[in-house]
Coordinates of C-alpha atoms in Angstrom, one line a residue:
M1 CA -0.1 0.1 -0.1
E2 CA 1.5 3.4 -1.0
K3 CA 1.3 5.8 1.9
G4 CA -1.0 8.8 1.8
I5 CA -3.3 7.4 -1.0
Y6 CA -6.3 6.1 1.0
D7 CA -8.0 7.8 4.0
L8 CA -10.8 5.4 4.5
F9 CA -11.6 1.7 3.7
I10 CA -15.2 0.6 4.1
V11 CA -15.7 -3.0 4.6
N12 CA -19.3 -4.0 4.1
P13 CA -20.3 -6.4 5.6
L14 CA -17.4 -7.5 7.9
H15 CA -18.2 -11.3 7.8
S16 CA -17.7 -11.3 4.0
F17 CA -14.0 -10.5 4.5
F18 CA -13.3 -12.2 7.8
E19 CA -11.8 -15.6 7.7
G20 CA -12.4 -17.5 11.1
D21 CA -15.1 -17.4 13.6
L22 CA -16.3 -13.9 14.7
S23 CA -17.4 -15.2 18.1
Q24 CA -13.8 -16.4 18.9
A25 CA -11.6 -13.6 20.5
K26 CA -8.4 -15.3 19.2
D27 CA -9.6 -15.2 15.6
C28 CA -10.7 -11.6 15.9
S29 CA -7.4 -10.5 17.7
L30 CA -5.6 -12.1 14.7
F31 CA -7.6 -10.4 12.2
F32 CA -7.7 -6.9 13.8
R33 CA -4.6 -6.6 15.8
L34 CA -2.2 -8.7 13.6
G35 CA -3.9 -8.3 10.3
I36 CA -5.5 -4.9 10.2
D37 CA -3.5 -2.8 12.7
P38 CA -0.1 -3.2 10.9
V39 CA -1.7 -1.9 7.5
I40 CA -3.8 1.1 8.9
K41 CA -1.7 2.4 11.8
P42 CA 1.6 3.3 9.8
N43 CA -0.6 4.6 7.0
K44 CA -2.9 6.6 9.1
V45 CA -5.9 5.0 7.4
A46 CA -9.4 4.6 8.9
V47 CA -11.5 1.6 8.5
L48 CA -15.4 1.4 8.7
F49 CA -16.4 -2.1 9.3
V50 CA -20.2 -2.6 8.8
H51 CA -21.4 -5.5 11.0
H52 CA -25.0 -6.6 11.5
T53 CA -26.6 -7.2 14.8
G54 CA -27.8 -10.5 16.2
K55 CA -31.6 -10.7 16.6
P56 CA -33.3 -12.2 19.6
S57 CA -35.4 -15.2 18.5
V58 CA -38.4 -14.2 20.5
M59 CA -40.2 -11.0 19.2
H60 CA -41.0 -9.5 22.6
E61 CA -37.3 -9.5 23.5
R62 CA -36.5 -7.4 20.5
R63 CA -38.3 -4.2 21.5
A64 CA -35.4 -2.5 23.4
W65 CA -32.7 -4.6 21.7
G66 CA -29.5 -2.4 21.3
Q67 CA -31.1 0.7 23.0
D68 CA -29.2 0.4 26.3
L69 CA -25.8 1.5 27.7
Y70 CA -24.2 -1.7 26.2
S71 CA -25.4 -1.2 22.6
E72 CA -21.9 -1.3 21.2
Y73 CA -22.2 -5.1 21.9
V74 CA -25.2 -5.9 19.9
G75 CA -23.2 -7.2 16.9
N76 CA -22.8 -11.0 16.7
G77 CA -19.3 -12.2 17.7
S78 CA -16.4 -11.8 20.2
A79 CA -16.2 -8.7 22.6
E80 CA -13.0 -7.9 20.5
L81 CA -15.5 -6.5 17.8
T82 CA -16.0 -3.7 20.2
N83 CA -12.7 -3.7 22.3
W84 CA -10.6 -3.2 19.1
P85 CA -12.1 -0.2 17.4
R86 CA -11.4 3.4 18.5
A87 CA -15.1 4.1 18.3
V88 CA -18.3 2.4 17.7
L89 CA -21.6 3.7 16.1
V90 CA -24.8 1.6 16.2
I91 CA -28.1 1.9 14.3
V92 CA -31.2 0.2 15.7
K93 CA -34.9 0.5 14.9
H94 CA -36.8 2.8 17.4
A95 CA -39.0 0.5 19.6
K96 CA -42.1 2.6 19.2
A97 CA -41.8 5.1 16.3
K98 CA -42.3 3.1 13.1
G99 CA -39.7 4.0 10.4
C100 CA -37.4 5.8 12.8
F101 CA -34.0 4.6 14.1
I102 CA -31.6 5.4 16.9
L103 CA -28.1 6.1 15.8
S104 CA -25.9 5.9 18.9
A105 CA -22.2 6.3 19.7
P106 CA -21.8 4.1 22.8
K107 CA -17.9 3.8 22.6
R108 CA -16.4 7.2 23.0
G109 CA -19.5 8.8 21.9
Q110 CA -19.0 11.8 24.5
R111 CA -16.1 13.0 22.1
I112 CA -18.4 13.3 19.1
G113 CA -19.8 16.6 20.2
W114 CA -23.5 15.9 19.6
K115 CA -26.3 18.0 21.2
D116 CA -29.9 17.1 21.8
E117 CA -32.8 19.5 21.0
S118 CA -32.1 21.2 24.2
G119 CA -28.4 21.8 23.6
N120 CA -27.4 19.1 26.1
P121 CA -24.4 16.6 25.2
T122 CA -25.8 13.4 24.0
T123 CA -24.6 10.2 22.4
R124 CA -27.8 9.5 20.5
K125 CA -29.5 11.0 17.4
Y126 CA -32.8 10.0 16.0
I127 CA -32.9 9.3 12.3
A128 CA -35.2 8.1 9.6
Y129 CA -35.2 7.4 5.9
G130 CA -35.2 10.4 3.6
L131 CA -38.6 11.7 2.4
R132 CA -37.3 11.4 -1.3
G133 CA -34.1 9.5 -2.3
I134 CA -31.9 7.2 -0.4
F135 CA -30.5 9.0 2.6
W136 CA -30.8 9.4 6.3
R137 CA -32.4 12.5 7.9
E138 CA -32.3 13.5 11.5
V139 CA -35.6 13.7 13.3
G140 CA -36.5 15.5 16.4
K141 CA -38.6 14.4 19.5
T142 CA -41.7 16.2 18.1
E143 CA -41.8 14.2 15.0
I144 CA -41.1 10.9 16.9
D145 CA -43.9 11.7 19.3
A146 CA -46.3 12.3 16.4
I147 CA -45.5 8.9 15.0

């Protein structure tokens, strides 16, 4: 890899590029710490891994899935999936507002500088699909309450 050419690699989804068992810390450490780190750190390259969440098998257990203080651990696999990255962002469906989602920054999110509608620091944003086109848009509490 030639230095300075790339700023960001996006790997989507992670499991398509991962050889081994994502639930095994040993496999994850080999991949991230011995495989990825030596490439990205000297070259100052960021990597965005897209990883899908596991889903509880019983529907009533899904309501608040990923909406707590430990939402960075909702991805299937070893805790190394959260321990290795410098930051984690999680998108989960809002439990009550259809079509709305919660974008949270559970790991180092206090550094992101987000503010809620009252101007207080937060690690959560409420988002929804765009009204036209394919994109996310931020939604406020008023819109969520209306839904």
